[in-house]
PDB file of C-alpha atoms in Angstrom:
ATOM      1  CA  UNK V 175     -16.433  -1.768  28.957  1.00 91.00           C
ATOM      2  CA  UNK V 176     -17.472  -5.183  26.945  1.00 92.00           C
ATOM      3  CA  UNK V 177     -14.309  -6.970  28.583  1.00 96.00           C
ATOM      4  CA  UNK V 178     -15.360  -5.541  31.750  1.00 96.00           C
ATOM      5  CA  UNK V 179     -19.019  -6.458  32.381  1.00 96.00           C
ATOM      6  CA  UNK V 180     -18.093  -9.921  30.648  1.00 97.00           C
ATOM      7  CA  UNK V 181     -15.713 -10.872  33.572  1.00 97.00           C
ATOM      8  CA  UNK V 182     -17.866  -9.140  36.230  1.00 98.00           C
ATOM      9  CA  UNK V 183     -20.620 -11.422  34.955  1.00 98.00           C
ATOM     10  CA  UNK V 184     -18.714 -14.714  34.956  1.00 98.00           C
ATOM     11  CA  UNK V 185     -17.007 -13.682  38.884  1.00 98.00           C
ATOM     12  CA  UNK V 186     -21.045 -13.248  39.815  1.00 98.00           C
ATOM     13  CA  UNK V 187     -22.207 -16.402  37.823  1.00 98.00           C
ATOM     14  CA  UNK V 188     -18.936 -18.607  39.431  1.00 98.00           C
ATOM     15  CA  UNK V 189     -20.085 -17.728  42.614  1.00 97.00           C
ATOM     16  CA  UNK V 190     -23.492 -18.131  42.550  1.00 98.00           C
ATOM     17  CA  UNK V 191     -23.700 -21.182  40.853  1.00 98.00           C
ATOM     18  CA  UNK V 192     -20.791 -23.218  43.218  1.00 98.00           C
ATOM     19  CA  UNK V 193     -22.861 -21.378  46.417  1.00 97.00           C
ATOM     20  CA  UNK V 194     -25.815 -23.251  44.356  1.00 98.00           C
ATOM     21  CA  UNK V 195     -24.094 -26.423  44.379  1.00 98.00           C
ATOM     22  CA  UNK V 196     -22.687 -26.745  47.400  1.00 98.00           C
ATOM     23  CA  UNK V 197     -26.625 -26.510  49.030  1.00 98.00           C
ATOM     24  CA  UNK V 198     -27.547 -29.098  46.673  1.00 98.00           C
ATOM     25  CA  UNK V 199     -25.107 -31.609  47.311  1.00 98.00           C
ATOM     26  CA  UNK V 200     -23.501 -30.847  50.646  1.00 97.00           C
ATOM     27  CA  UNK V 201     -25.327 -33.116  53.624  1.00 96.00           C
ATOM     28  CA  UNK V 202     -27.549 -30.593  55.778  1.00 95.00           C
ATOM     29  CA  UNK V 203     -25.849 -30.849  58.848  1.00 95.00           C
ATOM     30  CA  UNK V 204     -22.362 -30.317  57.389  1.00 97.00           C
ATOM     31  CA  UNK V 205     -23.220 -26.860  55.383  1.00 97.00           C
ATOM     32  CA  UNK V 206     -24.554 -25.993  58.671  1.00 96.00           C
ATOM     33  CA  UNK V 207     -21.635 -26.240  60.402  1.00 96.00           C
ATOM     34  CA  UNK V 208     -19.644 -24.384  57.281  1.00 96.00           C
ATOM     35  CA  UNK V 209     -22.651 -21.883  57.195  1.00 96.00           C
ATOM     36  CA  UNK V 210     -24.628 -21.265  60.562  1.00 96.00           C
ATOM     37  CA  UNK V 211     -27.713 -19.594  58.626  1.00 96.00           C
ATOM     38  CA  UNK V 212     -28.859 -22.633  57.476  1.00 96.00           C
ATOM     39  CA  UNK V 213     -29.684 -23.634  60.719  1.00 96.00           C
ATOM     40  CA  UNK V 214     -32.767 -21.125  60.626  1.00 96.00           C
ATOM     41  CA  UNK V 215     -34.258 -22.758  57.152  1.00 97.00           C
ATOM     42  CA  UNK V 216     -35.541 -26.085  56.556  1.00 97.00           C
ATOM     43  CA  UNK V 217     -33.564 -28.420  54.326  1.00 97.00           C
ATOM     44  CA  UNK V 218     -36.418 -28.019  51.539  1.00 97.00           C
ATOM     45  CA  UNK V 219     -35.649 -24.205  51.795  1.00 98.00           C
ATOM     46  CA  UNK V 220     -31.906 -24.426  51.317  1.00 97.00           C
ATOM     47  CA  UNK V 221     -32.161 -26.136  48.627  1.00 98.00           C
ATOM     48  CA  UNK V 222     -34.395 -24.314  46.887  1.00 98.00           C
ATOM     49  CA  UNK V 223     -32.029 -20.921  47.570  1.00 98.00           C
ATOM     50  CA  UNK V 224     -29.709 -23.150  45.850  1.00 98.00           C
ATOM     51  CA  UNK V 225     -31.605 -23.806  42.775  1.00 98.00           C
ATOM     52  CA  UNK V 226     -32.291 -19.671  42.364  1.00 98.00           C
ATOM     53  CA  UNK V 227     -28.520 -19.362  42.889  1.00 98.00           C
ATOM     54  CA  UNK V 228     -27.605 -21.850  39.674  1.00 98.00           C
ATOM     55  CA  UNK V 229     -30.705 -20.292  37.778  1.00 98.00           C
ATOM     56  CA  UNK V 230     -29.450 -16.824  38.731  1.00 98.00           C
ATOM     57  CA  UNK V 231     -26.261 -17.644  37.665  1.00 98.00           C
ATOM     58  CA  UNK V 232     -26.822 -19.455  34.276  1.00 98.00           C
ATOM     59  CA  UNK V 233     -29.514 -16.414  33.460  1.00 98.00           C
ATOM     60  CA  UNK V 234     -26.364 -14.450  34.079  1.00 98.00           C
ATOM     61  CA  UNK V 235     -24.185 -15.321  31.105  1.00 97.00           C
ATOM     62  CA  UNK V 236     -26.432 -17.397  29.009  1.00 98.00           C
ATOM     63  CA  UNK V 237     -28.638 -15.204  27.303  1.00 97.00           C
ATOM     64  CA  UNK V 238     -25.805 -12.657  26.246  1.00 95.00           C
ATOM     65  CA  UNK V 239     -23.766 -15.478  25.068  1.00 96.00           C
ATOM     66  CA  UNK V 240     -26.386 -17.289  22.949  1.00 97.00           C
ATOM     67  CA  UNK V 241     -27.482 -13.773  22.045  1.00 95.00           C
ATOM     68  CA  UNK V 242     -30.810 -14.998  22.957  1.00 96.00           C
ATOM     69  CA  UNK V 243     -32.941 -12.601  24.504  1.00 96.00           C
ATOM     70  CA  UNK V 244     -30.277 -10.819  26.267  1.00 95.00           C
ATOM     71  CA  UNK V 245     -32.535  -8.725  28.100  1.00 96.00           C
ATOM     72  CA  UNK V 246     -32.793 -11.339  30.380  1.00 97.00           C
ATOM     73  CA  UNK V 247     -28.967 -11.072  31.104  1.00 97.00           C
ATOM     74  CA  UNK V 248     -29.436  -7.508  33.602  1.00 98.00           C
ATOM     75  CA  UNK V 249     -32.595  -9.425  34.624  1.00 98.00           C
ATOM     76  CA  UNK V 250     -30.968 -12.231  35.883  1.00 98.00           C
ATOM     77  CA  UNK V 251     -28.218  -9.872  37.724  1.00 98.00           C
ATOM     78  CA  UNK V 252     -31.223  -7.781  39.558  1.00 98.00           C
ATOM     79  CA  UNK V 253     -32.512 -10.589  40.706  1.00 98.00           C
ATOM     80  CA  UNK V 254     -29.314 -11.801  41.966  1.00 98.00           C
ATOM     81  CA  UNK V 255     -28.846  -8.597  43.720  1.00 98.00           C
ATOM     82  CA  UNK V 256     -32.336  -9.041  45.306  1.00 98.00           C
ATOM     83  CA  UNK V 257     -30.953 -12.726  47.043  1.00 97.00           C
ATOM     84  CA  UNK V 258     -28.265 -10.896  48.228  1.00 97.00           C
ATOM     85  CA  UNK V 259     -30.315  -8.122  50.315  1.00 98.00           C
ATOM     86  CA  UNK V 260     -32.520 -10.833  51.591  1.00 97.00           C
ATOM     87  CA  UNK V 261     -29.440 -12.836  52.347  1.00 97.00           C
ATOM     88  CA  UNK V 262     -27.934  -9.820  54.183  1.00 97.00           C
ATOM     89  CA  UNK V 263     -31.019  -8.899  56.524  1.00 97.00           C
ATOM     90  CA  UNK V 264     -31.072 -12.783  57.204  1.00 97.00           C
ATOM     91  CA  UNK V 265     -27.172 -11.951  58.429  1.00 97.00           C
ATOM     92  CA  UNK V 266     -27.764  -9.019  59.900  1.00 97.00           C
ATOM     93  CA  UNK V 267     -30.604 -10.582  62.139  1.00 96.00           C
ATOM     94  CA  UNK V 268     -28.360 -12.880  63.286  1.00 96.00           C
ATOM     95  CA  UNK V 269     -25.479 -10.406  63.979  1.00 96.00           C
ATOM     96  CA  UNK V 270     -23.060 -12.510  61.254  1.00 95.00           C
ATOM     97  CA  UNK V 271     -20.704 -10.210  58.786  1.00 94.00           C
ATOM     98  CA  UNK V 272     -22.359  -9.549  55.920  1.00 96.00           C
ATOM     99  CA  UNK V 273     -19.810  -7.553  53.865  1.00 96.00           C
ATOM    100  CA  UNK V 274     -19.615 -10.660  51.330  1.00 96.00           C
ATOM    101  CA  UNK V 275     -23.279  -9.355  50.473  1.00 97.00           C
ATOM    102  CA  UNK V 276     -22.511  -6.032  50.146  1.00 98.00           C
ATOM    103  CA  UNK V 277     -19.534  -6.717  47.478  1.00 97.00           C
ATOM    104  CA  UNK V 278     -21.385  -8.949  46.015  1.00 97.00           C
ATOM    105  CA  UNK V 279     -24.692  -6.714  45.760  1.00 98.00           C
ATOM    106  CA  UNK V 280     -22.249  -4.005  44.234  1.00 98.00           C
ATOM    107  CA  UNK V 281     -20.874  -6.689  41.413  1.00 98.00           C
ATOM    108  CA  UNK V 282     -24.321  -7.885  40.261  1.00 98.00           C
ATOM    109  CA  UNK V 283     -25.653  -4.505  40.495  1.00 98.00           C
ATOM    110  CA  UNK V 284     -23.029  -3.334  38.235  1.00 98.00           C
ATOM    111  CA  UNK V 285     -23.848  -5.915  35.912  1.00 98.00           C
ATOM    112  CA  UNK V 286     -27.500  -5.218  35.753  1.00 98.00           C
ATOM    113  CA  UNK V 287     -26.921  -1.788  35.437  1.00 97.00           C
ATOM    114  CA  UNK V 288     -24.685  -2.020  32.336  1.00 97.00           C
ATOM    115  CA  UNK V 289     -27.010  -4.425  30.810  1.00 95.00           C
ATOM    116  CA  UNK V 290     -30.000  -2.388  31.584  1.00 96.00           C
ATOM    117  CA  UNK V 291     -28.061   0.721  29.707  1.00 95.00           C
ATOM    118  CA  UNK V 292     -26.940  -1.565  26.874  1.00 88.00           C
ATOM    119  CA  UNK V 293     -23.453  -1.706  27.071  1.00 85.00           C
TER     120      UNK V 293
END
């Protein structure tokens, strides 16, 4: 189960933190033509989903690697999980696919799940 939730979390944490990166670095009206939801934030906005991305995804494997408060592992994951239903209604207002969210929702969940039982 170890093996498991350790490459669960680093799929999750790879994802979010290169979704993180490409907000902070990628000129506004390019990720808007790569992702149309932008369109409906401000540039100040995207960026800051990007920096809770990064942060969600170093909070993801950090603390269990360090063994430093690990707690904050499933934490991290939750919140993750909570980006990704606000990220969905934002796609489902706008009529867009949002099975990525769903699988990814699933993914984190089971990460915070298994580090909320201790495994």
């Amino acid at each position: 189960m170890e093996i498991a939730i350790w490459i669960v979390s680093g799929l999750v944490a790879l994802a979010m933190f290169v979704a993180g990166v490409l907000k902070l670095v990628t000129p506004r009206e390019k990720y808007v033509g790569m992702q149309p939801w932008a369109a409906d934030f401000t540039p100040v906005q995207v960026l800051l989903i990007g920096v809770v991305e990064i942060l969600g995804a170093l909070g993801v494997v950090l603390p269990r690697l360090l063994d430093i408060a690990p707690i904050l592992s499933p934490i991290a994951a939750a919140g993750l999980v909570l980006v990704h239903v606000v990220a969905m209604s934002v796609h489902v207002r706008r009529g867009e696919t949002f099975v990525p969210n769903i699988v990814f929702i699933l993914l984190a969940g089971f990460v915070a799940t298994a580090g909320f039982l201790g495994y």
